[in-house]
Amino acid sequence: MSQQGPVRTRFAPSPTGWLHIGGARTALYSFLLARQAGGQFILRIEDTDRKRYVPGSEEDLMEGLRWLGLEWDEGPDKGGPYGPYRQSERKALYRRYAEELVARGHAYYCFCTPERLARLREEQRRRKLPPRYDGLCRRLDPEEARRRVEAGESHVIRFKAPREGTVTAHDLIRGDITVANKDIDDYILLKSDGYPTYHLAVVVDDHLMKITHVLRGAEWLGTFPLHVHLYRAFGWPEPIWVHLSTFLKPSGKGKISKRDADIFRKDHKSVLIRDLREFGYLPEAVNNWMALMGWSYDDRTEFFTLDDLIEKFSLERLKPSPAAVNFSKLDHFNGLHIRALAPEELARRLVPFFQKAGYSVTPEDLLPLIPIIQTRLTTLEDGPQLAGFFFQEDIEHPEQDLIGDKMDAASSYQALSKVYQRLEALDPWTTETIEQVLRGLVEELGLKPRQLFGIVRVAVTGRRVSPPLFETMALLGKERCLRWMKQALAALERLQAPASPS
Ligand code: GLU
């Protein structure tokens, strides 16, 4: 029997760190499923583990989801019919459900002290046994246990796992998973501080919030049979379960470690959503990239907008096998989505990146540049790198770069001064007239286009790589081009000067 009614999915992060692609992909798929079916996508904050709470992480999760465009219908900040949506605010409720399981004979009070449990674990370690609760309090008389609870004795509530037989849990993409009940521990459901464990809280909330599809990481497969037991103990219909593939290092060997993550960041790559945003990736590209790590449409189509994904996503095409994180793919998708933006939109998105690099520009300032940079950007961060000089009064000339390919300072100087003379007289100053003059000079001076244009490019941009030269010069304007060429000529002159006698 499975949960009936309109599709309701949830993303249930613990506020224990920054939103990363593992969580964000779960959120994405859950969002897609809900949107596609006209159902609801719920955000629930699972903050019952107070020790692991990281201040600021809840805000980061929400900001990251919003940036990705994965807006939720119900959540801690907007409420909804099944709230509150923060587990710490639902504390009283979990005790009620844990007590219900005790009453039904599926759970029991346990009074073992942390010291006794530590000794037990030590003993098990020594005998090379799996860490398990030994069931001491399971054998207590229920009436006596109740009296001790009422007398205020510190206790937890444990699940009374069946000792015989097996349990079969069904995952939509992995099929049936069967385990022997004797291998399931008497997990704690309610802790001595009254907070539920994840296992109790997740089951109670998914039920009360009428979640129809539980999508989550494969790291939860181990305790999946326990959750199935809990649903059965309560007598509740189960949701459809989907345990998503895990992510591996780019090499495909092993999980991504903290150290790997630090190495990625040095190269402005990251598995954190906040970093990807800062490093100039578009949310459209991040969604496209994440969507295809664990799902495919037809093994061919690779460009998807969020709307495409809402239309085309299907649970059946999820892949259970682990996916290696591939940052070149991310770059590739980012380029594609940058090119798909309207010029005004790209200009708007580039503004903060120019500002961060020290250029105070408006979208209107950037708009004329879009036609010459749009196809050359991999990330938004590349914008100021590639075109910052447009907003400078002065540029630096890396002197050696002013020397043309297979030329020397003297011949480069001569070529550039000819360019200067001709351009000084040029009117009107347009892409076409500039091109005409420069191509004419290539012929006249007997140089290769690469040689002459290379010198001019460094002279008017300070860089060996720039947007297309003639358009760049037209946009820079005559005054700046001439002034910067003059400075470049002075630099070439210095390079020619004989070394002063020592
Ligand atoms: N709070 C759990 C986590 O952070 C949620 C797992 C689930 O979706 O059931 O991963």
Short mmCIF file of C-alpha atoms and ligand atoms in Angstrom, two decimals:
data_model
loop_
_atom_site.label_atom_id
_atom_site.label_comp_id
_atom_site.label_asym_id
_atom_site.label_seq_id
_atom_site.Cartn_x
_atom_site.Cartn_y
_atom_site.Cartn_z
CA MET A 1 0.00 0.00 0.00
CA SER A 2 1.49 3.34 -0.86
CA GLN A 3 0.64 6.92 -0.03
CA GLN A 4 -2.29 8.25 -2.11
CA GLY A 5 -3.17 11.77 -3.16
CA PRO A 6 -1.46 14.56 -5.08
CA VAL A 7 2.30 14.33 -5.49
CA ARG A 8 4.06 15.85 -2.50
CA THR A 9 7.83 15.78 -2.30
CA ARG A 10 10.22 17.27 0.18
CA PHE A 11 13.79 18.32 0.65
CA ALA A 12 14.75 17.71 4.26
CA PRO A 13 18.25 19.01 4.89
CA SER A 14 19.95 19.13 8.25
CA PRO A 15 21.43 22.56 8.95
CA THR A 16 24.88 21.12 9.51
CA GLY A 17 26.80 22.79 6.68
CA TRP A 18 26.57 24.60 3.37
CA LEU A 19 24.30 23.44 0.56
CA HIS A 20 26.29 21.17 -1.74
CA ILE A 21 25.51 19.50 -5.05
CA GLY A 22 24.47 16.27 -3.32
CA GLY A 23 21.67 18.00 -1.43
CA ALA A 24 20.86 20.42 -4.21
CA ARG A 25 20.41 17.61 -6.71
CA THR A 26 17.99 15.83 -4.34
CA ALA A 27 16.10 19.11 -4.02
CA LEU A 28 16.13 19.57 -7.80
CA TYR A 29 14.68 16.14 -8.56
CA SER A 30 12.08 16.50 -5.81
CA PHE A 31 11.13 19.94 -7.13
CA LEU A 32 10.86 18.66 -10.71
CA LEU A 33 8.65 15.79 -9.71
CA ALA A 34 6.27 18.03 -7.79
CA ARG A 35 6.11 20.72 -10.47
CA GLN A 36 5.60 18.21 -13.23
CA ALA A 37 2.63 16.67 -11.42
CA GLY A 38 1.19 19.97 -10.26
CA GLY A 39 1.85 18.88 -6.67
CA GLN A 40 3.77 20.48 -3.82
CA PHE A 41 7.44 20.70 -2.96
CA ILE A 42 8.15 21.07 0.74
CA LEU A 43 11.21 22.31 2.57
CA ARG A 44 11.67 20.81 6.01
CA ILE A 45 14.59 21.61 8.25
CA GLU A 46 15.80 18.57 10.19
CA ASP A 47 17.54 20.22 13.09
CA THR A 48 17.12 17.71 15.89
CA ASP A 49 20.82 17.00 16.20
CA ARG A 50 21.69 20.09 18.20
CA LYS A 51 25.36 19.16 18.48
CA ARG A 52 25.91 19.32 14.72
CA TYR A 53 24.02 22.56 14.17
CA VAL A 54 25.98 25.10 12.13
CA PRO A 55 24.77 28.70 12.54
CA GLY A 56 24.00 30.29 9.19
CA SER A 57 23.53 27.01 7.37
CA GLU A 58 19.74 27.22 7.29
CA GLU A 59 19.98 30.61 5.58
CA ASP A 60 22.57 29.21 3.20
CA LEU A 61 20.29 26.30 2.27
CA MET A 62 17.40 28.59 1.54
CA GLU A 63 19.46 31.11 -0.38
CA GLY A 64 21.04 28.36 -2.45
CA LEU A 65 17.68 26.81 -3.33
CA ARG A 66 16.22 30.19 -4.23
CA TRP A 67 19.22 31.03 -6.37
CA LEU A 68 18.73 27.75 -8.22
CA GLY A 69 15.08 28.65 -8.73
CA LEU A 70 13.82 25.75 -6.62
CA GLU A 71 11.14 27.62 -4.75
CA TRP A 72 9.20 25.56 -2.21
CA ASP A 73 5.47 25.69 -1.58
CA GLU A 74 5.59 25.03 2.15
CA GLY A 75 8.49 25.61 4.49
CA PRO A 76 9.72 27.16 7.73
CA ASP A 77 9.67 30.69 6.35
CA LYS A 78 6.32 30.48 4.59
CA GLY A 79 4.31 28.04 6.68
CA GLY A 80 1.71 25.75 5.20
CA PRO A 81 -1.03 23.38 6.31
CA TYR A 82 1.32 20.82 7.89
CA GLY A 83 3.70 23.06 9.79
CA PRO A 84 5.79 23.84 11.63
CA TYR A 85 8.46 22.83 9.10
CA ARG A 86 11.41 22.95 11.46
CA GLN A 87 11.72 19.76 13.49
CA SER A 88 12.95 21.49 16.63
CA GLU A 89 9.55 23.22 16.72
CA ARG A 90 7.73 19.88 16.55
CA LYS A 91 9.42 18.29 19.55
CA ALA A 92 6.32 17.45 21.62
CA LEU A 93 4.79 15.61 18.70
CA TYR A 94 7.59 13.06 18.39
CA ARG A 95 7.28 11.97 22.00
CA ARG A 96 3.61 11.30 21.42
CA TYR A 97 4.39 9.03 18.48
CA ALA A 98 7.24 7.29 20.29
CA GLU A 99 4.87 6.60 23.21
CA GLU A 100 2.34 5.26 20.74
CA LEU A 101 4.87 2.70 19.56
CA VAL A 102 5.59 1.73 23.18
CA ALA A 103 1.87 1.26 23.75
CA ARG A 104 1.62 -0.92 20.64
CA GLY A 105 4.53 -3.05 21.76
CA HIS A 106 6.92 -1.87 19.01
CA ALA A 107 9.18 0.19 21.25
CA TYR A 108 10.39 0.24 24.84
CA TYR A 109 11.95 2.48 27.46
CA CYS A 110 15.63 2.04 28.03
CA PHE A 111 17.42 3.28 31.14
CA CYS A 112 20.95 2.20 30.33
CA THR A 113 23.48 4.84 31.25
CA PRO A 114 25.98 6.22 28.73
CA GLU A 115 28.70 4.49 30.80
CA ARG A 116 27.06 1.10 30.46
CA LEU A 117 26.61 1.61 26.72
CA ALA A 118 30.25 2.65 26.35
CA ARG A 119 31.37 -0.51 28.20
CA LEU A 120 29.11 -2.59 25.96
CA ARG A 121 30.57 -1.06 22.81
CA GLU A 122 34.09 -1.59 24.09
CA GLU A 123 33.35 -5.23 24.81
CA GLN A 124 31.85 -5.69 21.32
CA ARG A 125 34.84 -4.04 19.73
CA ARG A 126 37.14 -6.36 21.60
CA ARG A 127 35.19 -9.41 20.49
CA LYS A 128 34.98 -8.02 16.95
CA LEU A 129 31.18 -7.96 17.05
CA PRO A 130 29.08 -5.30 15.34
CA PRO A 131 28.06 -2.50 17.75
CA ARG A 132 24.54 -3.35 18.93
CA TYR A 133 22.34 -2.69 21.90
CA ASP A 134 22.17 -5.94 23.89
CA GLY A 135 18.47 -5.67 24.73
CA LEU A 136 18.83 -5.43 28.52
CA CYS A 137 15.89 -3.03 28.96
CA ARG A 138 13.85 -4.83 26.31
CA ARG A 139 13.29 -7.51 28.93
CA LEU A 140 12.04 -5.12 31.63
CA ASP A 141 8.49 -5.46 32.83
CA PRO A 142 6.54 -2.68 31.00
CA GLU A 143 4.73 -1.67 34.16
CA GLU A 144 7.93 -1.27 36.08
CA ALA A 145 9.47 0.68 33.19
CA ARG A 146 6.50 3.02 33.16
CA ARG A 147 6.83 3.63 36.92
CA ARG A 148 10.50 4.51 36.49
CA VAL A 149 9.68 6.96 33.69
CA GLU A 150 6.98 8.56 35.82
CA ALA A 151 9.42 8.85 38.70
CA GLY A 152 11.56 11.00 36.37
CA GLU A 153 14.37 8.56 35.62
CA SER A 154 16.46 9.48 32.57
CA HIS A 155 15.58 7.25 29.61
CA VAL A 156 15.43 6.87 25.86
CA ILE A 157 12.83 5.08 23.74
CA ARG A 158 14.15 2.29 21.53
CA PHE A 159 12.60 0.50 18.60
CA LYS A 160 11.84 -3.15 19.37
CA ALA A 161 13.25 -4.65 16.18
CA PRO A 162 11.75 -8.06 15.39
CA ARG A 163 14.27 -10.85 16.03
CA GLU A 164 12.98 -13.36 13.51
CA GLY A 165 12.45 -13.32 9.77
CA THR A 166 13.38 -10.72 7.19
CA VAL A 167 12.12 -7.38 6.00
CA THR A 168 11.88 -6.30 2.36
CA ALA A 169 12.10 -2.63 1.51
CA HIS A 170 11.30 -1.52 -2.03
CA ASP A 171 13.25 1.23 -3.76
CA LEU A 172 11.87 2.43 -7.07
CA ILE A 173 15.19 2.34 -8.92
CA ARG A 174 16.99 -0.35 -6.92
CA GLY A 175 14.22 -2.87 -6.49
CA ASP A 176 13.70 -4.97 -3.38
CA ILE A 177 16.22 -4.82 -0.59
CA THR A 178 15.83 -7.68 1.89
CA VAL A 179 17.63 -7.90 5.21
CA ALA A 180 17.43 -10.26 8.15
CA ASN A 181 15.66 -8.67 11.11
CA LYS A 182 18.30 -9.97 13.50
CA ASP A 183 20.75 -7.59 11.79
CA ILE A 184 18.65 -4.56 12.67
CA ASP A 185 19.60 -2.83 15.91
CA ASP A 186 17.12 -1.60 18.52
CA TYR A 187 17.65 1.96 17.31
CA ILE A 188 16.98 4.86 19.62
CA LEU A 189 13.88 6.77 18.49
CA LEU A 190 13.66 9.36 21.25
CA LYS A 191 16.76 10.63 23.03
CA SER A 192 17.05 11.35 26.74
CA ASP A 193 16.81 15.10 26.04
CA GLY A 194 13.39 14.50 24.49
CA TYR A 195 14.58 15.14 20.95
CA PRO A 196 13.75 12.50 18.37
CA THR A 197 16.47 10.83 16.35
CA TYR A 198 16.44 11.32 12.61
CA HIS A 199 14.78 7.92 12.13
CA LEU A 200 11.69 8.71 14.16
CA ALA A 201 11.37 12.32 13.06
CA VAL A 202 11.72 11.61 9.34
CA VAL A 203 9.09 8.88 9.39
CA VAL A 204 6.59 10.83 11.49
CA ASP A 205 7.00 13.99 9.44
CA ASP A 206 6.89 12.37 6.04
CA HIS A 207 3.67 10.71 7.13
CA LEU A 208 2.05 13.79 8.69
CA MET A 209 3.12 15.99 5.78
CA LYS A 210 1.59 13.48 3.36
CA ILE A 211 4.81 13.02 1.41
CA THR A 212 4.22 10.69 -1.54
CA HIS A 213 7.80 10.33 -2.84
CA VAL A 214 10.88 10.29 -0.65
CA LEU A 215 13.98 11.11 -2.69
CA ARG A 216 17.23 11.08 -0.76
CA GLY A 217 20.87 10.12 -0.94
CA ALA A 218 22.03 6.51 -1.10
CA GLU A 219 23.79 7.02 2.24
CA TRP A 220 20.38 6.34 3.82
CA LEU A 221 20.07 2.88 2.31
CA GLY A 222 21.53 1.27 5.43
CA THR A 223 18.69 2.37 7.70
CA PHE A 224 16.02 2.19 5.00
CA PRO A 225 14.68 -1.20 6.29
CA LEU A 226 14.34 0.33 9.77
CA HIS A 227 12.17 3.11 8.33
CA VAL A 228 10.01 0.54 6.57
CA HIS A 229 9.60 -1.27 9.90
CA LEU A 230 8.51 1.97 11.54
CA TYR A 231 5.86 2.64 8.89
CA ARG A 232 4.51 -0.85 9.42
CA ALA A 233 4.60 -0.54 13.18
CA PHE A 234 2.52 2.63 12.94
CA GLY A 235 0.28 1.04 10.33
CA TRP A 236 0.90 3.85 7.85
CA PRO A 237 1.06 3.63 4.03
CA GLU A 238 4.62 3.96 2.77
CA PRO A 239 5.77 6.61 0.33
CA ILE A 240 7.56 5.68 -2.89
CA TRP A 241 11.23 5.46 -1.99
CA VAL A 242 14.08 6.54 -4.23
CA HIS A 243 17.69 6.46 -3.06
CA LEU A 244 19.74 8.58 -5.43
CA SER A 245 23.22 7.80 -6.66
CA THR A 246 26.22 9.07 -4.73
CA PHE A 247 28.90 11.38 -6.14
CA LEU A 248 32.50 10.35 -6.65
CA LYS A 249 35.71 12.29 -7.15
CA PRO A 250 36.34 13.47 -10.74
CA SER A 251 38.69 10.48 -11.12
CA GLY A 252 35.76 8.19 -10.30
CA LYS A 253 37.77 6.70 -7.44
CA GLY A 254 36.22 7.20 -4.04
CA LYS A 255 34.09 9.80 -2.35
CA ILE A 256 34.94 13.50 -2.40
CA SER A 257 36.87 14.40 0.74
CA LYS A 258 37.29 17.71 2.48
CA ARG A 259 40.80 17.84 1.05
CA ASP A 260 39.53 17.32 -2.51
CA ALA A 261 37.04 20.13 -1.96
CA ASP A 262 39.83 22.50 -0.90
CA ILE A 263 41.83 21.61 -4.00
CA PHE A 264 38.82 22.26 -6.27
CA ARG A 265 38.29 25.66 -4.72
CA LYS A 266 41.80 26.80 -5.55
CA ASP A 267 40.86 26.32 -9.17
CA HIS A 268 37.52 28.09 -8.68
CA LYS A 269 35.60 24.84 -8.85
CA SER A 270 33.44 23.61 -6.02
CA VAL A 271 30.74 21.25 -4.84
CA LEU A 272 29.17 24.02 -2.74
CA ILE A 273 26.34 26.00 -4.30
CA ARG A 274 27.46 29.27 -2.68
CA ASP A 275 30.91 28.89 -4.26
CA LEU A 276 29.58 28.06 -7.70
CA ARG A 277 27.51 31.22 -7.53
CA GLU A 278 30.51 33.25 -6.47
CA PHE A 279 32.72 31.73 -9.16
CA GLY A 280 30.37 32.90 -11.89
CA TYR A 281 28.31 29.85 -12.70
CA LEU A 282 24.71 30.36 -13.75
CA PRO A 283 21.97 28.61 -11.80
CA GLU A 284 20.63 27.35 -15.13
CA ALA A 285 23.94 25.63 -15.82
CA VAL A 286 24.28 24.19 -12.33
CA ASN A 287 20.78 22.70 -12.59
CA ASN A 288 21.51 21.30 -16.04
CA TRP A 289 24.76 19.79 -14.80
CA MET A 290 23.29 18.31 -11.62
CA ALA A 291 20.24 16.96 -13.45
CA LEU A 292 22.45 14.85 -15.70
CA MET A 293 24.47 13.43 -12.82
CA GLY A 294 22.16 10.55 -12.06
CA TRP A 295 19.50 11.00 -14.72
CA SER A 296 19.32 11.14 -18.50
CA TYR A 297 16.60 11.92 -20.94
CA ASP A 298 17.63 10.02 -24.04
CA ASP A 299 21.42 9.74 -23.61
CA ARG A 300 21.80 12.42 -26.29
CA THR A 301 20.09 15.67 -25.35
CA GLU A 302 22.29 17.69 -23.04
CA PHE A 303 20.88 21.21 -22.95
CA PHE A 304 17.97 21.61 -20.54
CA THR A 305 16.39 24.67 -19.00
CA LEU A 306 14.51 24.24 -15.75
CA ASP A 307 11.25 24.27 -17.73
CA ASP A 308 12.59 21.56 -20.05
CA LEU A 309 13.49 19.52 -17.00
CA ILE A 310 10.05 19.95 -15.46
CA GLU A 311 8.59 18.65 -18.68
CA LYS A 312 11.03 15.81 -19.31
CA PHE A 313 12.13 14.53 -15.91
CA SER A 314 11.12 10.99 -15.07
CA LEU A 315 11.90 8.77 -12.09
CA GLU A 316 12.27 5.78 -14.39
CA ARG A 317 15.37 7.24 -16.00
CA LEU A 318 17.24 7.81 -12.75
CA LYS A 319 20.45 5.82 -12.54
CA PRO A 320 21.37 4.13 -9.27
CA SER A 321 25.10 3.88 -10.03
CA PRO A 322 27.50 6.49 -8.57
CA ALA A 323 28.37 9.49 -10.73
CA ALA A 324 31.85 11.06 -10.99
CA VAL A 325 31.76 14.83 -10.63
CA ASN A 326 32.93 16.39 -13.89
CA PHE A 327 33.80 20.07 -13.75
CA SER A 328 34.63 20.37 -17.47
CA LYS A 329 31.02 19.45 -18.10
CA LEU A 330 29.96 22.21 -15.75
CA ASP A 331 32.08 24.70 -17.70
CA HIS A 332 30.60 23.42 -20.91
CA PHE A 333 27.04 23.85 -19.67
CA ASN A 334 27.85 27.27 -18.29
CA GLY A 335 29.08 28.41 -21.70
CA LEU A 336 25.93 27.08 -23.34
CA HIS A 337 23.64 28.81 -20.88
CA ILE A 338 25.59 32.07 -21.05
CA ARG A 339 25.09 32.06 -24.81
CA ALA A 340 21.41 31.38 -24.38
CA LEU A 341 20.87 34.53 -22.28
CA ALA A 342 19.38 37.67 -23.78
CA PRO A 343 22.10 40.39 -23.99
CA GLU A 344 20.34 42.61 -21.45
CA GLU A 345 20.12 39.72 -19.03
CA LEU A 346 23.77 38.77 -19.44
CA ALA A 347 24.76 42.41 -18.88
CA ARG A 348 22.69 42.49 -15.70
CA ARG A 349 24.28 39.30 -14.39
CA LEU A 350 27.79 40.45 -15.18
CA VAL A 351 27.50 43.68 -13.19
CA PRO A 352 28.37 42.21 -9.75
CA PHE A 353 31.41 40.46 -11.21
CA PHE A 354 32.73 43.67 -12.73
CA GLN A 355 32.03 45.45 -9.47
CA LYS A 356 33.89 42.85 -7.48
CA ALA A 357 36.85 43.34 -9.78
CA GLY A 358 36.74 47.06 -9.03
CA TYR A 359 34.80 48.42 -12.03
CA SER A 360 31.72 50.36 -11.09
CA VAL A 361 29.56 49.70 -14.10
CA THR A 362 25.86 49.54 -14.89
CA PRO A 363 24.11 47.02 -17.14
CA GLU A 364 23.84 49.79 -19.75
CA ASP A 365 27.62 50.25 -19.70
CA LEU A 366 28.10 46.56 -20.37
CA LEU A 367 25.46 46.10 -23.02
CA PRO A 368 27.56 47.30 -25.98
CA LEU A 369 30.26 44.77 -25.07
CA ILE A 370 27.93 41.77 -24.95
CA PRO A 371 28.07 41.00 -28.70
CA ILE A 372 31.85 40.67 -28.57
CA ILE A 373 32.20 38.78 -25.28
CA GLN A 374 29.14 36.55 -24.99
CA THR A 375 30.63 33.66 -26.95
CA ARG A 376 33.96 33.97 -25.16
CA LEU A 377 32.82 33.58 -21.56
CA THR A 378 32.98 30.33 -19.66
CA THR A 379 31.98 31.91 -16.35
CA LEU A 380 30.73 35.35 -15.40
CA GLU A 381 34.03 35.84 -13.62
CA ASP A 382 35.70 35.81 -17.04
CA GLY A 383 33.85 39.04 -17.91
CA PRO A 384 36.07 41.53 -16.08
CA GLN A 385 39.15 39.46 -16.96
CA LEU A 386 38.36 39.68 -20.63
CA ALA A 387 36.88 43.16 -20.86
CA GLY A 388 37.82 45.11 -17.74
CA PHE A 389 40.14 47.36 -19.76
CA PHE A 390 37.10 48.98 -21.37
CA PHE A 391 36.47 50.68 -18.06
CA GLN A 392 40.02 51.78 -17.35
CA GLU A 393 41.55 55.16 -17.97
CA ASP A 394 44.92 53.54 -18.23
CA ILE A 395 46.35 50.12 -18.82
CA GLU A 396 49.65 48.46 -18.14
CA HIS A 397 51.62 47.08 -21.04
CA PRO A 398 53.54 43.89 -20.35
CA GLU A 399 56.45 45.16 -22.43
CA GLN A 400 57.74 41.90 -23.87
CA ASP A 401 54.28 41.07 -25.15
CA LEU A 402 54.43 44.15 -27.37
CA ILE A 403 57.05 42.46 -29.53
CA GLY A 404 55.41 40.77 -32.51
CA ASP A 405 55.81 37.08 -33.20
CA LYS A 406 59.32 36.40 -34.67
CA MET A 407 60.05 40.15 -34.59
CA ASP A 408 62.20 42.38 -32.43
CA ALA A 409 61.57 45.58 -30.54
CA ALA A 410 62.76 47.79 -33.42
CA SER A 411 60.60 46.24 -36.11
CA SER A 412 57.63 46.10 -33.74
CA TYR A 413 58.12 49.76 -32.98
CA GLN A 414 58.18 50.64 -36.66
CA ALA A 415 55.06 48.65 -37.41
CA LEU A 416 53.15 50.16 -34.51
CA SER A 417 54.16 53.72 -35.36
CA LYS A 418 52.83 53.21 -38.90
CA VAL A 419 49.57 51.98 -37.40
CA TYR A 420 49.51 55.01 -35.16
CA GLN A 421 50.01 57.47 -38.04
CA ARG A 422 47.30 55.93 -40.17
CA LEU A 423 44.80 55.62 -37.36
CA GLU A 424 45.43 59.16 -36.18
CA ALA A 425 44.15 60.33 -39.56
CA LEU A 426 41.23 57.91 -39.66
CA ASP A 427 37.71 59.26 -39.90
CA PRO A 428 35.12 57.92 -39.32
CA TRP A 429 36.29 55.55 -36.54
CA THR A 430 34.35 52.34 -37.10
CA THR A 431 34.98 48.60 -36.98
CA GLU A 432 35.09 48.53 -40.80
CA THR A 433 37.42 51.49 -41.33
CA ILE A 434 39.80 50.23 -38.64
CA GLU A 435 39.85 46.79 -40.21
CA GLN A 436 40.53 48.27 -43.63
CA VAL A 437 43.52 50.26 -42.39
CA LEU A 438 45.03 47.38 -40.45
CA ARG A 439 44.59 44.83 -43.24
CA GLY A 440 46.10 47.33 -45.67
CA LEU A 441 49.10 47.71 -43.42
CA VAL A 442 49.61 43.95 -43.15
CA GLU A 443 50.08 43.94 -46.93
CA GLU A 444 52.14 47.08 -47.05
CA LEU A 445 54.54 46.05 -44.28
CA GLY A 446 54.81 42.48 -45.50
CA LEU A 447 53.80 41.08 -42.12
CA LYS A 448 51.51 38.24 -41.17
CA PRO A 449 48.10 39.34 -39.80
CA ARG A 450 48.95 37.48 -36.58
CA GLN A 451 52.14 39.54 -36.17
CA LEU A 452 50.66 42.98 -36.72
CA PHE A 453 47.37 42.35 -34.98
CA GLY A 454 49.20 40.81 -32.03
CA ILE A 455 51.21 43.99 -31.48
CA VAL A 456 48.16 46.23 -31.85
CA ARG A 457 46.09 44.01 -29.56
CA VAL A 458 48.59 44.24 -26.71
CA ALA A 459 48.98 47.98 -27.35
CA VAL A 460 45.26 48.74 -27.04
CA THR A 461 44.17 46.14 -24.46
CA GLY A 462 47.31 45.28 -22.50
CA ARG A 463 46.50 41.61 -23.14
CA ARG A 464 47.38 38.90 -25.59
CA VAL A 465 43.84 37.54 -25.48
CA SER A 466 40.96 39.93 -25.98
CA PRO A 467 37.60 40.21 -27.67
CA PRO A 468 37.83 40.65 -31.48
CA LEU A 469 40.32 43.42 -32.21
CA PHE A 470 38.53 45.74 -34.64
CA GLU A 471 35.29 45.78 -32.68
CA THR A 472 37.24 46.30 -29.47
CA MET A 473 39.06 49.31 -30.93
CA ALA A 474 35.85 50.81 -32.29
CA LEU A 475 34.22 50.51 -28.87
CA LEU A 476 37.26 51.85 -27.00
CA GLY A 477 37.20 54.97 -29.17
CA LYS A 478 39.91 56.77 -31.01
CA GLU A 479 41.21 58.86 -28.16
CA ARG A 480 41.97 55.92 -25.86
CA CYS A 481 43.41 53.76 -28.63
CA LEU A 482 45.81 56.46 -29.71
CA ARG A 483 46.81 57.28 -26.15
CA TRP A 484 47.48 53.65 -25.27
CA MET A 485 49.35 53.07 -28.51
CA LYS A 486 51.54 56.05 -27.71
CA GLN A 487 52.38 54.51 -24.36
CA ALA A 488 53.11 51.21 -26.05
CA LEU A 489 55.44 52.97 -28.49
CA ALA A 490 57.30 54.54 -25.59
CA ALA A 491 57.68 51.10 -24.03
CA LEU A 492 59.01 49.65 -27.29
CA GLU A 493 61.43 52.52 -27.54
CA ARG A 494 62.77 51.71 -24.08
CA LEU A 495 63.20 48.11 -25.12
CA GLN A 496 65.30 49.16 -28.09
CA ALA A 497 67.57 51.49 -26.15
CA PRO A 498 71.06 50.06 -25.96
CA ALA A 499 71.88 48.71 -22.55
CA SER A 500 73.54 51.46 -20.53
CA PRO A 501 77.34 50.93 -20.29
CA SER A 502 78.31 49.36 -17.00
N1 GLU B 1 18.12 15.28 7.22
C1 GLU B 1 18.58 14.25 6.36
C2 GLU B 1 19.81 14.75 5.61
O1 GLU B 1 20.29 15.80 5.89
C3 GLU B 1 17.47 13.93 5.39
C4 GLU B 1 17.51 12.59 4.79
C5 GLU B 1 16.19 12.32 4.12
O2 GLU B 1 15.91 13.00 3.13
O3 GLU B 1 15.44 11.47 4.59
O4 GLU B 1 20.35 14.13 4.76
#
